[in-house]
Short mmCIF file of C-alpha atoms and ligand atoms in Angstrom, two decimals:
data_model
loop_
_atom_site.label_atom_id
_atom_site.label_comp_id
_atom_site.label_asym_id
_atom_site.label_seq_id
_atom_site.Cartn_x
_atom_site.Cartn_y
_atom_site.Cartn_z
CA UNK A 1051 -128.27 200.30 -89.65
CA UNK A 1052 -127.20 201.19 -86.23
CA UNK A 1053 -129.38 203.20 -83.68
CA UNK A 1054 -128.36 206.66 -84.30
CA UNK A 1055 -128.58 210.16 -82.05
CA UNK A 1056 -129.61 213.33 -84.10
CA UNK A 1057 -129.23 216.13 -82.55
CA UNK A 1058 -130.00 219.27 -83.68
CA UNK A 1059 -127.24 221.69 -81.23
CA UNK A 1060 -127.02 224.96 -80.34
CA UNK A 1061 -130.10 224.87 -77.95
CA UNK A 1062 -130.18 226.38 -74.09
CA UNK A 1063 -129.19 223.98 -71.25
CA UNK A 1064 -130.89 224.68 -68.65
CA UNK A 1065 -133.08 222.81 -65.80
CA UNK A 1066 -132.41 220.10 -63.16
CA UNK A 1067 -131.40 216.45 -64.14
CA UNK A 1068 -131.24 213.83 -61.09
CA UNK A 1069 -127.89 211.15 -61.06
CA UNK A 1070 -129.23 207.67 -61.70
CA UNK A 1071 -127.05 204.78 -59.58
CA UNK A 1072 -123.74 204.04 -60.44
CA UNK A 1073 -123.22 201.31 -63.23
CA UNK A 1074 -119.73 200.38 -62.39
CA UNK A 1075 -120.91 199.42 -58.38
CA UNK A 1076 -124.04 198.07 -59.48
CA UNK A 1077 -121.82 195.29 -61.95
CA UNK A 1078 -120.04 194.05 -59.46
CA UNK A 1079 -122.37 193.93 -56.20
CA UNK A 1080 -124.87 191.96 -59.13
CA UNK A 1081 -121.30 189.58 -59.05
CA UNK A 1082 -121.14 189.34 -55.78
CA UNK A 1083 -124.51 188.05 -54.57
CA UNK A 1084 -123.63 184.69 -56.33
CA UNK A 1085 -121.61 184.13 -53.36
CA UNK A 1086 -124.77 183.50 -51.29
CA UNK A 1087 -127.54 180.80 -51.72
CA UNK A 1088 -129.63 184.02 -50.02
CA UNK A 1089 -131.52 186.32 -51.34
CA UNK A 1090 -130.15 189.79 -52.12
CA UNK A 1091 -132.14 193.10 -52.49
CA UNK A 1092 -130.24 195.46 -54.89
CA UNK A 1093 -131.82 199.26 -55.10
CA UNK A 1094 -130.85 202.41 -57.18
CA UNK A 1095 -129.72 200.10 -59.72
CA UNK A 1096 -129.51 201.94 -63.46
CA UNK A 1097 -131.48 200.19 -66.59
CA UNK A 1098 -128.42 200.33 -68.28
CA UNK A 1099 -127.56 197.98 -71.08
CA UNK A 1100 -124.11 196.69 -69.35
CA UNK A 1101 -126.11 195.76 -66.33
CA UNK A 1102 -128.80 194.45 -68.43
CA UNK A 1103 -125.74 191.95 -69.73
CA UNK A 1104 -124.97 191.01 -66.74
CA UNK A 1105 -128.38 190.25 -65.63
CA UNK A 1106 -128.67 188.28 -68.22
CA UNK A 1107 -125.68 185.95 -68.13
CA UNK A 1108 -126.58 185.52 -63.92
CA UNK A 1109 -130.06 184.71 -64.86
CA UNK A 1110 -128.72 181.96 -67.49
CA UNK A 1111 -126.44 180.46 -65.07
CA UNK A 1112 -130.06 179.77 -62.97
CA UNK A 1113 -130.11 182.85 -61.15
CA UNK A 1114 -133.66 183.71 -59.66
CA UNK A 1115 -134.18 187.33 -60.36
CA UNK A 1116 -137.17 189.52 -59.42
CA UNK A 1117 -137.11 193.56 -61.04
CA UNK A 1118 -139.75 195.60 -57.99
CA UNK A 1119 -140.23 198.95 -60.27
CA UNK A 1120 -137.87 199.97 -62.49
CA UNK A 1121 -134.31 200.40 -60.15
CA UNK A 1122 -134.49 197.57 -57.58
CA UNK A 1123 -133.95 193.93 -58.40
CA UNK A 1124 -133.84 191.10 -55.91
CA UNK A 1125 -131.33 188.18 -56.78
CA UNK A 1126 -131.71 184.76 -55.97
CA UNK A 1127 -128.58 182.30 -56.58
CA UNK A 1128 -129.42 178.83 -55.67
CA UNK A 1129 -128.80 176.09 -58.38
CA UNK A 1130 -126.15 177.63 -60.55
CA UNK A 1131 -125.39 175.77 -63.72
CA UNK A 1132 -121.58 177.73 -65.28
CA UNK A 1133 -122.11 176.91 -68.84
CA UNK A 1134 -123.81 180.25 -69.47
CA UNK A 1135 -120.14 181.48 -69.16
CA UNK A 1136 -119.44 180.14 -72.66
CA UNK A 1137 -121.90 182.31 -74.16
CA UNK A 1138 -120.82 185.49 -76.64
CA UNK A 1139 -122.98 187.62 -73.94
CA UNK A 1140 -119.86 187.03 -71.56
CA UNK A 1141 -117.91 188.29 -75.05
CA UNK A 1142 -119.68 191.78 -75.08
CA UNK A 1143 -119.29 192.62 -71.98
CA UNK A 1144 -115.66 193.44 -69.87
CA UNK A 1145 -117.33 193.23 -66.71
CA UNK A 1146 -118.30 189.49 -66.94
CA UNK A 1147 -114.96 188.59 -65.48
CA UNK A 1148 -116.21 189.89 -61.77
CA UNK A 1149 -118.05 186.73 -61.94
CA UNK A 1150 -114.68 184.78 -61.95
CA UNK A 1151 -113.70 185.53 -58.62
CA UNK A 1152 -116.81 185.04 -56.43
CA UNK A 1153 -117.61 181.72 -58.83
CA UNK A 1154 -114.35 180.71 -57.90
CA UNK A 1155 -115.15 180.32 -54.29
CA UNK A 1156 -118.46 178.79 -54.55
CA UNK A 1157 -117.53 175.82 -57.09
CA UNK A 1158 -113.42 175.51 -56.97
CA UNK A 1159 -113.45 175.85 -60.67
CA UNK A 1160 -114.52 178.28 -63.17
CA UNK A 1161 -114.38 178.03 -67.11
CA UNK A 1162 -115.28 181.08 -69.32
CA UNK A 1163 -115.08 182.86 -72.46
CA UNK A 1164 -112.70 185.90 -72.46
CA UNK A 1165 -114.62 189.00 -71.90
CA UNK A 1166 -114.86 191.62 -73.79
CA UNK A 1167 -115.96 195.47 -73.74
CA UNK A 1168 -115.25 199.05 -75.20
CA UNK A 1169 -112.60 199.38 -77.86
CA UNK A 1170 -110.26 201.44 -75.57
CA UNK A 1171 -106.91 199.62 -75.37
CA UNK A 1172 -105.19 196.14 -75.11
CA UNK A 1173 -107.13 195.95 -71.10
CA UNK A 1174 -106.02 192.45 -70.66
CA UNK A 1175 -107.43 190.12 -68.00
CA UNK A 1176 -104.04 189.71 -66.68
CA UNK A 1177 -103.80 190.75 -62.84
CA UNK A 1178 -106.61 189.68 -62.35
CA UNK A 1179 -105.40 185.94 -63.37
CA UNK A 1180 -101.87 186.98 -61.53
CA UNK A 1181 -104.09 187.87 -58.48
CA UNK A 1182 -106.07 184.39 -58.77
CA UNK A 1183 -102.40 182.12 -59.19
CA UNK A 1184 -100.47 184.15 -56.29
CA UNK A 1185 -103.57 182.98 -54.19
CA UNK A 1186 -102.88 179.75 -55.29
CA UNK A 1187 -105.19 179.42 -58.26
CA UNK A 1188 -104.06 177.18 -61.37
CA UNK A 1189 -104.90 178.91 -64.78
CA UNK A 1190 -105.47 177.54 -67.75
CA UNK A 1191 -105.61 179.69 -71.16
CA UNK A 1192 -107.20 178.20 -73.99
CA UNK A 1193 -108.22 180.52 -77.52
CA UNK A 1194 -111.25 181.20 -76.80
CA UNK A 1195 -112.17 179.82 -73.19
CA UNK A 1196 -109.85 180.39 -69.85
CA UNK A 1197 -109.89 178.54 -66.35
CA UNK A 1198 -109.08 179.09 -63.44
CA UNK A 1199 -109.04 176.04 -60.31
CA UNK A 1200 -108.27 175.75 -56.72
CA UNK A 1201 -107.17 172.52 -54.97
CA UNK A 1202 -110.01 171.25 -52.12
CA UNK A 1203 -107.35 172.43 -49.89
CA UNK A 1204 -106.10 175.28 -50.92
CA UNK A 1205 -104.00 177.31 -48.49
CA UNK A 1206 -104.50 181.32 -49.34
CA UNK A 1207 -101.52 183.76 -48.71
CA UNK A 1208 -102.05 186.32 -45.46
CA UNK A 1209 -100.92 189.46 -48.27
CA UNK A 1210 -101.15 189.84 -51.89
CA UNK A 1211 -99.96 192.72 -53.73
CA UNK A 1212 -101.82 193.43 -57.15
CA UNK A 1213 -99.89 193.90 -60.31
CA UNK A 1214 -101.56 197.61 -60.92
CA UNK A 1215 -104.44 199.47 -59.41
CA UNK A 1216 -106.59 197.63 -61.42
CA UNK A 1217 -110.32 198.35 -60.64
CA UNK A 1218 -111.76 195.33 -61.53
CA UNK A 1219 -108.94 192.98 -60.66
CA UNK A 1220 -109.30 195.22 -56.92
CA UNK A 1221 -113.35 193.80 -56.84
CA UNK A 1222 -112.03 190.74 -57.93
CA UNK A 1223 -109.85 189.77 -55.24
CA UNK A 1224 -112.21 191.18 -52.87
CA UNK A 1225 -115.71 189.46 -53.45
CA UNK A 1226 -112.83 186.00 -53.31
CA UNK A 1227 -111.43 187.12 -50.39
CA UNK A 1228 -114.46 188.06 -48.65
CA UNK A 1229 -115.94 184.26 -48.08
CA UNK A 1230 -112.00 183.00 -47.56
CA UNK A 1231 -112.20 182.68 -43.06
CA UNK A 1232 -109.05 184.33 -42.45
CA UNK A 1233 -107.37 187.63 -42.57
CA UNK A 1234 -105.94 189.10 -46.28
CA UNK A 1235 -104.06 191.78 -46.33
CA UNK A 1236 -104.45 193.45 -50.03
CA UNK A 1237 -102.03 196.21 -51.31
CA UNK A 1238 -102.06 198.34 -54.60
CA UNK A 1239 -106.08 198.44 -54.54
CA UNK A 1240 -108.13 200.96 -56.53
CA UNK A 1241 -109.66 203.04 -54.58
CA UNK A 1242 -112.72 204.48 -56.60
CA UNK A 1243 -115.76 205.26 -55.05
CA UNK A 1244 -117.15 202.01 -56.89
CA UNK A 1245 -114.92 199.70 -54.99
CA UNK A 1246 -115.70 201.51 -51.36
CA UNK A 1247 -119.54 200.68 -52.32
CA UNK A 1248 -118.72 197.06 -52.72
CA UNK A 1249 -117.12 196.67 -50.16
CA UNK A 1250 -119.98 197.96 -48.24
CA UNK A 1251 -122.19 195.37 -49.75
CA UNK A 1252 -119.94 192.40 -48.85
CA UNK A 1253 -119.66 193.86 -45.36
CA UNK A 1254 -123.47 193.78 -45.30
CA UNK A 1255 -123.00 189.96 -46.48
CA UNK A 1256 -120.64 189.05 -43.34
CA UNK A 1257 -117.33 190.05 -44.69
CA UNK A 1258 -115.34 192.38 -42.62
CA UNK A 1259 -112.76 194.93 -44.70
CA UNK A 1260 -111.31 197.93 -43.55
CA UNK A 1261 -109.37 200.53 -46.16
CA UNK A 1262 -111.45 200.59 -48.87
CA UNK A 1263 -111.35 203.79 -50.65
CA UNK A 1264 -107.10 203.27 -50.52
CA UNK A 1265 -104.75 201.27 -51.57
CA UNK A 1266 -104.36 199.45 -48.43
CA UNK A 1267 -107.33 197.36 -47.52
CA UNK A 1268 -108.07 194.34 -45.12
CA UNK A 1269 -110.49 191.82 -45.72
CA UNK A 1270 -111.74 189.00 -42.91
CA UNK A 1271 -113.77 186.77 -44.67
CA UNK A 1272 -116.55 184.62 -43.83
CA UNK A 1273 -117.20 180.81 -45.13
CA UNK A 1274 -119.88 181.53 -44.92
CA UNK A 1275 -121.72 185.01 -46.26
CA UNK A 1276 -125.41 185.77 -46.08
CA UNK A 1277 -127.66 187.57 -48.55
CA UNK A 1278 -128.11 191.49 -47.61
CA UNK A 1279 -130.16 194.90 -48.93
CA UNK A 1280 -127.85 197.45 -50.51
CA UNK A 1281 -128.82 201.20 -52.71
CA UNK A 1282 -126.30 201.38 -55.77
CA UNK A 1283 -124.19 204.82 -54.88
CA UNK A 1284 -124.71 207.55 -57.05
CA UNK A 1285 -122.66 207.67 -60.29
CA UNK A 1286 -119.84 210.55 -59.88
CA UNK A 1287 -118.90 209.60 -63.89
CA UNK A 1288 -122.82 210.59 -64.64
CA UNK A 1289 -122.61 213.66 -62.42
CA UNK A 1290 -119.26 214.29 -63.55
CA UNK A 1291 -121.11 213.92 -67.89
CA UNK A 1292 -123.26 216.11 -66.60
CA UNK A 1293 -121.32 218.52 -65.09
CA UNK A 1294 -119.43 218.91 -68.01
CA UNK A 1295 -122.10 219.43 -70.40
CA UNK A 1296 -123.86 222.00 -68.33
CA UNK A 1297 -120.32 224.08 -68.41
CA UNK A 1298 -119.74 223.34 -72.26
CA UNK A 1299 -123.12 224.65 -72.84
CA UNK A 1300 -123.05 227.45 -70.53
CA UNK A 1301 -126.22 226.21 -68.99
CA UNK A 1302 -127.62 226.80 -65.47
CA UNK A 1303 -128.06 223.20 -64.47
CA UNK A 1304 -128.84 221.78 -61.39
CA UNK A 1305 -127.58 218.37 -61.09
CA UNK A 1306 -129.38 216.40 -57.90
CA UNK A 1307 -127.74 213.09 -56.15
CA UNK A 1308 -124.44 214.12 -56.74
CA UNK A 1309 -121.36 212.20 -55.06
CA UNK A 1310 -120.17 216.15 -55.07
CA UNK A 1311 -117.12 214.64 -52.52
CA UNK A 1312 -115.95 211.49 -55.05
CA UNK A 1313 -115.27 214.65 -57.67
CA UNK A 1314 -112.72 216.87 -55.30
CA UNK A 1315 -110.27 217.16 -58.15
CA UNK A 1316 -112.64 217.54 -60.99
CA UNK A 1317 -114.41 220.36 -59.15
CA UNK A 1318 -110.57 221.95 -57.82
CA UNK A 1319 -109.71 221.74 -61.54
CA UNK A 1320 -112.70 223.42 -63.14
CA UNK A 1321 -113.67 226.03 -61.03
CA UNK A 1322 -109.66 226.76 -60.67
CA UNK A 1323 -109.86 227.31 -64.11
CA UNK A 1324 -113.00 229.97 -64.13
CA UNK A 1325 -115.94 227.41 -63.57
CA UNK A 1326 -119.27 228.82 -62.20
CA UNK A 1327 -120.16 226.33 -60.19
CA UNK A 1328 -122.08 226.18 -56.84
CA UNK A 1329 -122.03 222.92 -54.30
CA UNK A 1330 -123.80 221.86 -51.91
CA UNK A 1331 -122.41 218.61 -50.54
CA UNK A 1332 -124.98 218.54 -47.87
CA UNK A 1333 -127.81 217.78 -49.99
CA UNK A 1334 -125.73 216.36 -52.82
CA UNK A 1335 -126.40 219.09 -55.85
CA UNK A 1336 -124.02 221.20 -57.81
CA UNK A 1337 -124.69 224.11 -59.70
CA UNK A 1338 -123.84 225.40 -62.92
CA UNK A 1339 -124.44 228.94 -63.83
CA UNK A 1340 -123.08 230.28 -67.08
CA UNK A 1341 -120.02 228.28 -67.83
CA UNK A 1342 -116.56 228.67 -67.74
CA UNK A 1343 -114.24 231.97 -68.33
CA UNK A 1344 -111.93 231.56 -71.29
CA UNK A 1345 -108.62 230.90 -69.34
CA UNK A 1346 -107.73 227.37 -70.72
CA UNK A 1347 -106.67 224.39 -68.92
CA UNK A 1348 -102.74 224.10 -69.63
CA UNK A 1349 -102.97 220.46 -68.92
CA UNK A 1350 -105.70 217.84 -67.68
CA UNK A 1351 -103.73 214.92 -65.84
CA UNK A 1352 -105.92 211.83 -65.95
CA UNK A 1353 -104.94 209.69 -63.25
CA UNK A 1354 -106.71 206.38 -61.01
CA UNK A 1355 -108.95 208.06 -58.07
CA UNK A 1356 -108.87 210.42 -56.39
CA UNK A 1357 -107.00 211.74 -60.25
CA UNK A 1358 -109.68 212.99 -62.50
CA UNK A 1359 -110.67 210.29 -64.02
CA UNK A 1360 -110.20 208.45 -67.41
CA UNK A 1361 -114.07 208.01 -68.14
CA UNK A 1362 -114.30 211.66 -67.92
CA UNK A 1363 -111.27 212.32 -70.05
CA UNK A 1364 -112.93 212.81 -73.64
CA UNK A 1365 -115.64 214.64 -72.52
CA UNK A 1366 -113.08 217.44 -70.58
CA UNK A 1367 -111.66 217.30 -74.15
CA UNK A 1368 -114.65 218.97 -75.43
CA UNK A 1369 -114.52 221.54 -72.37
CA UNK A 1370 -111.10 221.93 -73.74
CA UNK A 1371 -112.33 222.77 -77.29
CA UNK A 1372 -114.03 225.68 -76.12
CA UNK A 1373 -111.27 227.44 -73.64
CA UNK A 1374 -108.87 229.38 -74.69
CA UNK A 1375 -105.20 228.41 -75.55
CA UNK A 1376 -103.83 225.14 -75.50
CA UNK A 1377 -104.52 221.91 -72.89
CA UNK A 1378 -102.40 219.14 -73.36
CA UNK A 1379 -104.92 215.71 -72.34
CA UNK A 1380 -102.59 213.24 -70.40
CA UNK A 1381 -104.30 209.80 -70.78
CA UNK A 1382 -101.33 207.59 -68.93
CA UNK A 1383 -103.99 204.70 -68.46
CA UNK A 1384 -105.46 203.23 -71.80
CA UNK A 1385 -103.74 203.50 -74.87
CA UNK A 1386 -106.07 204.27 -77.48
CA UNK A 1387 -108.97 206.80 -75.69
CA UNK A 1388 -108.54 209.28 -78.16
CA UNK A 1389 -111.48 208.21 -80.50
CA UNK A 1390 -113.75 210.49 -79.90
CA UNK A 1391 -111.05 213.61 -79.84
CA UNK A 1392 -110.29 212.55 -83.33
CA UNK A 1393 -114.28 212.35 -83.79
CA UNK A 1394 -114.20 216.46 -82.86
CA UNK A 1395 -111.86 217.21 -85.72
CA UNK A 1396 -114.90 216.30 -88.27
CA UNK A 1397 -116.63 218.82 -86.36
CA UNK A 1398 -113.80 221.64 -86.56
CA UNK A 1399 -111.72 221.30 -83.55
CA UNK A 1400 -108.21 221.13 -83.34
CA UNK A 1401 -106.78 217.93 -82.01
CA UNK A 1402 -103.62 216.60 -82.51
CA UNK A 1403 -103.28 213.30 -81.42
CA UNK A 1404 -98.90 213.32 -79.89
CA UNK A 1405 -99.10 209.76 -79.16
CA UNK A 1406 -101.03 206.74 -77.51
CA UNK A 1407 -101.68 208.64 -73.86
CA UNK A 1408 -101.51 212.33 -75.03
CA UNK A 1409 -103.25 214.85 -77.04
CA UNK A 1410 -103.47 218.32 -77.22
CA UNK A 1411 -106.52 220.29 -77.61
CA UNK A 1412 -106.46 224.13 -78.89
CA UNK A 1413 -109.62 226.34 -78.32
CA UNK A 1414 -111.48 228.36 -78.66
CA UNK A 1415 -113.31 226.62 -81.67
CA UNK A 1416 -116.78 226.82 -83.03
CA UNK A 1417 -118.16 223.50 -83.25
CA UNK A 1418 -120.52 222.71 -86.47
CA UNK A 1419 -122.66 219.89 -86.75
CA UNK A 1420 -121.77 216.99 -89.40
CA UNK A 1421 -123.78 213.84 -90.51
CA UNK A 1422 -121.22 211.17 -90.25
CA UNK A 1423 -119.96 211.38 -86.37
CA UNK A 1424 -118.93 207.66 -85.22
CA UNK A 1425 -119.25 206.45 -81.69
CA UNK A 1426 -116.62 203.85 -80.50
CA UNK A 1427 -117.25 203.45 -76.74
CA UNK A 1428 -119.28 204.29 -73.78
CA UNK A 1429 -117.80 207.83 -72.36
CA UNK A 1430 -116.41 209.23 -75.77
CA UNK A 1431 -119.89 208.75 -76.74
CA UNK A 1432 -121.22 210.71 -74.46
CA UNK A 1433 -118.59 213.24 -74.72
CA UNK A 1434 -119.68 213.18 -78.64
CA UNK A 1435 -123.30 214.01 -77.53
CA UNK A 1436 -121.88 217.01 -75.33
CA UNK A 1437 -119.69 218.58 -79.03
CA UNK A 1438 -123.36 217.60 -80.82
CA UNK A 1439 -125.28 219.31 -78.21
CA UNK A 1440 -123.08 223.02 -78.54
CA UNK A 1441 -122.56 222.79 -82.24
CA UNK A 1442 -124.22 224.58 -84.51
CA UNK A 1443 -126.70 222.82 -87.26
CA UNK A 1444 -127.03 219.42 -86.59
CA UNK A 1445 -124.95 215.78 -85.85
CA UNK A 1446 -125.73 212.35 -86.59
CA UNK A 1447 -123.86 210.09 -84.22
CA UNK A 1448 -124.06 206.45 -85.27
CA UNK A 1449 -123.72 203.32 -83.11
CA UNK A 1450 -125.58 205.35 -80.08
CA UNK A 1451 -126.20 201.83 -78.32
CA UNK A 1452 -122.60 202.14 -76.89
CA UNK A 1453 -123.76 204.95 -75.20
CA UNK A 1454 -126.98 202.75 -73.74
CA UNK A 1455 -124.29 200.38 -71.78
CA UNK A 1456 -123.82 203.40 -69.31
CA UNK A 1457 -126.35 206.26 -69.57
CA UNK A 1458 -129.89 204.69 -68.67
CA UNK A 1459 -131.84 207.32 -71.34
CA UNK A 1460 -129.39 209.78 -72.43
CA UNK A 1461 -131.61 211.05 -74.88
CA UNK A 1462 -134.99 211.39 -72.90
CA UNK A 1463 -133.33 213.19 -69.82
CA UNK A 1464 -131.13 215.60 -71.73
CA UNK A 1465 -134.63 216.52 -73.75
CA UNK A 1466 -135.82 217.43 -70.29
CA UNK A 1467 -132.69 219.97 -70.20
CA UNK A 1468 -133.89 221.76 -73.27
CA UNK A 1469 -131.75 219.50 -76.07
CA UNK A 1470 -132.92 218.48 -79.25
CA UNK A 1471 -132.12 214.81 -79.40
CA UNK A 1472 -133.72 211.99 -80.80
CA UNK A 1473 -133.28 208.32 -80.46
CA UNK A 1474 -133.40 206.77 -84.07
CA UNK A 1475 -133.09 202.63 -83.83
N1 LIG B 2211 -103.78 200.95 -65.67
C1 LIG B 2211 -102.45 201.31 -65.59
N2 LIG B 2211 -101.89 201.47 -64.36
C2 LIG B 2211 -102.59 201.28 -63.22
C3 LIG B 2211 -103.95 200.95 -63.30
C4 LIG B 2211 -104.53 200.78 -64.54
O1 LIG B 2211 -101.79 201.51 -66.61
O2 LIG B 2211 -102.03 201.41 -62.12
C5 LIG B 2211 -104.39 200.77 -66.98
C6 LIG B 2211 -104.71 199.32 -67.27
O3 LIG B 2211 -103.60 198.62 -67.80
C7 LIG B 2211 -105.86 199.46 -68.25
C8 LIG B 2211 -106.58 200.72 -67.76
O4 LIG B 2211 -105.65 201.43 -66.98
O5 LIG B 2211 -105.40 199.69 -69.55
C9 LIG B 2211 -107.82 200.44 -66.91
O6 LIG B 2211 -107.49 199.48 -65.95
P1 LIG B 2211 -108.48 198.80 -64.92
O7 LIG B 2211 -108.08 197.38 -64.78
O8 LIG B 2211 -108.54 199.63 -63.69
O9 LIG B 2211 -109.87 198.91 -65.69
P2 LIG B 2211 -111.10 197.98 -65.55
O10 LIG B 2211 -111.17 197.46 -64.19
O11 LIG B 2211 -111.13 197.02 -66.67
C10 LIG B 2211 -112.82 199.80 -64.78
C11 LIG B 2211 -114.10 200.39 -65.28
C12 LIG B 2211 -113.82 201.23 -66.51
C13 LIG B 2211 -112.84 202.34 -66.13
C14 LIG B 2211 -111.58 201.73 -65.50
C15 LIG B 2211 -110.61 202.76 -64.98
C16 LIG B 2211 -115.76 198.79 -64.62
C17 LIG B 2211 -116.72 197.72 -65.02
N3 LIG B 2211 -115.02 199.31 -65.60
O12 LIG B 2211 -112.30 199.00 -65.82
O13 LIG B 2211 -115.06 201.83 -66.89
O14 LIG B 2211 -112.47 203.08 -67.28
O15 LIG B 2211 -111.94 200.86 -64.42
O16 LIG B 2211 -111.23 203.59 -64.05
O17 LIG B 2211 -115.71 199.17 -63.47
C18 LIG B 2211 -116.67 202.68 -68.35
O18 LIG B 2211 -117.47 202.69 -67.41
O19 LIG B 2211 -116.92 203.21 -69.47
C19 LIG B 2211 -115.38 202.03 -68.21
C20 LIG B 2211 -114.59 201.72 -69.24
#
């Protein structure tokens, strides 16, 4: 049987939780130190199961690496053997592709199983393999293995434009371009906070890139990079989770190490829309106290940063359930991120599902618990544990280990807050 969350809901919220590092910088700055025989010294990192993964698949490729406590590892790459990148590890996980593009520098050549991830939406691979052949990479597509190959003497472009502002792709083309000696100009880069931290870490390495954070960024690499010490960022998504719970469950939170300036909209949007909320960018915390008024939303635009973003979608969907009126949920990046609002109809909400990228959401409802609740990736499940944690009676949420790839322990830390939540494997 799957691990399961049972959570008995309806308890008071209340307390201070602290924001662990952020999983989706800490993925790809674990990518990037394979482009250094150096060590590396990697801090704030979260025991999350996705970075566990990735871990993993480094230290089967002969990766040297050293956990100090439980948040800092140190990473040694000196003999690297590829073949790990055949594995079904590289299967479970999406973010096993940001070892394509720093691989690609160090050996020329790089053959891999597809990757994998949450059940969201088609998410193909492919700008990040239209990045790789407009910098003059050949790629080769097999059915279950892909390659990718650059001449000896490949000649890289001075620009390259990306097919969409593709997160991943963006870290990508940046770890390659960071050991390439010459000057890349790189348009239609994501900006999210994630990226900016990377790009802090291969700056720390040698590299020299200016504009992260828009969609315009430079990057002078370096032949040759050297190993570096970097903290992980804080995770805005986990603040954001938070954030969103506390207001759901009318809770006075206090939520510590929070990006509170990577949230701007977020923050605009809820307390435009009768959020008690005090920040304190200063020292990093924002406060809940009480909730939200009932004035409803009207519409939630999810959109690539600085938008509100997509891994917060489902879980403003269960704000949504419990305004007033009706918010119509605008999802115009994956096409099939509605799992977990259809998961809040079993618990009495009304959802109606328009069509691949919108929904619309009609509150106020009271949420009851049900035995039976199904988790189908990362951020709806956490949004699911927000609907189990305000409902009355109580919710059994299976498959909880999809939560595990991106909350290092959900169910410990929200016990801290005053839930009722237990871990059942
Ligand atoms: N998309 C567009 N237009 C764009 C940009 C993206 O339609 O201009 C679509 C893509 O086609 C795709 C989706 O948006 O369907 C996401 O695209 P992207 O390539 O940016 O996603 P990713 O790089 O594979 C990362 C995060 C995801 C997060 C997305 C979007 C990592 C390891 N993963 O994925 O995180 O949802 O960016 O912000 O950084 C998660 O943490 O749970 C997670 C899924």
């Amino acid at each position: 049987m799957s691990t399961r969350l049972i959570i008995h809901g309806g308890k008071e919220i209340a307390g201070t939780i602290d924001v662990r590092g952020s999983k989706n910088a800490a993925l790809p700055i674990i990518a990037s130190t394979v482009l250094t025989e150096e060590p590396c010294r990697i801090s704030n990192v979260p025991r999350v199961l996705d970075v566990e993964r990735m871990l993993s698949i480094l230290e089967r490729m002969g990766g040297i690496i050293k956990q100090e406590g439980n948040h800092t590892v140190t990473i040694q790459n000196k003999n690297l053997d590829l073949e790990a990148l055949k594995s079904d590890t590289v299967k479970q996980l999406r973010a096993s592709i940001l070892f394509l593009g720093p691989l690609l520098r160090r050996f020329g050549k790089v053959c891999m199983r597809y990757p994998g991830g949450c059940k969201i939406g088609a998410r193909s691979i492919d700008t990040h393999l239209t990045a790789l052949r407009d910098l003059g990479g050949d790629v080769y597509l097999g059915r279950k293995y892909f390659s990718v190959e650059f001449g000896e003497k490949a000649s890289f472009p001075n620009a390259l434009i990306l097919k969409e502002f593709s997160v991943t792709a963006t870290e990508n083309v940046m770890m390659f371009l960071s050991s390439v000696p010459k000057t890349t100009f790189l348009k239609i880069a994501a900006s999210e906070p994630h990226i900016q931290d990377l790009a802090k870490f291969l700056s720390k390495m040698g590299a020299t890139i200016r504009g992260a954070g828009t969609s315009n960024v430079v990057i002078k690499g370096r032949e040759k990079l050297s190993g570096a010490s970097h903290r992980i960022v804080p995770d805005y998504i986990e603040a954001g989770t938070f954030l969103l719970l506390a207001l759901c469950a009318r809770g006075n939170v206090r939520i510590k190490n929070a990006p509170v300036s990577q949230l701007d909209l977020v923050l605009k949007t809820l307390i435009a829309n009768g959020a008690h909320i005090n920040l304190n960018e200063r020292e990093s915390v924002i406060e809940t106290r009480g909730g939200i008024e009932d004035r409803g939303f009207g519409k939630i635009q999810i959109l690539p940063h600085p938008g509100i973003p997509t891994d917060l979608q489902s879980a403003f969907g269960v704000l949504a359930t419990q305004t007033k009126g009706s918010t119509l949920i605008h999802e115009p990046l994956y096409e099939d991120r509605f799992h977990a609002l259809r998961e809040l109809t079993k618990m009495g909400a009304s959802v109606k599902i328009l069509d691949p990228h919108r929904a619309m959401v009609t509150g106020p409802s009271k949420l009851k618990g049900v035995d039976g609740v199904v988790i189908q990736d990362l951020r709806g499940g956490a949004a699911l544990v927000i609907a189990a944690l305000i409902a009355r009676g109580t919710t059994v949420l299976s498959n909880a280990k999809e939560v595990e790839r991106g909350y290092e322990d959900l169910a410990g830390r929200l016990r801290a807050l005053g839930a009722d939540i237990e871990r059942v494997a």
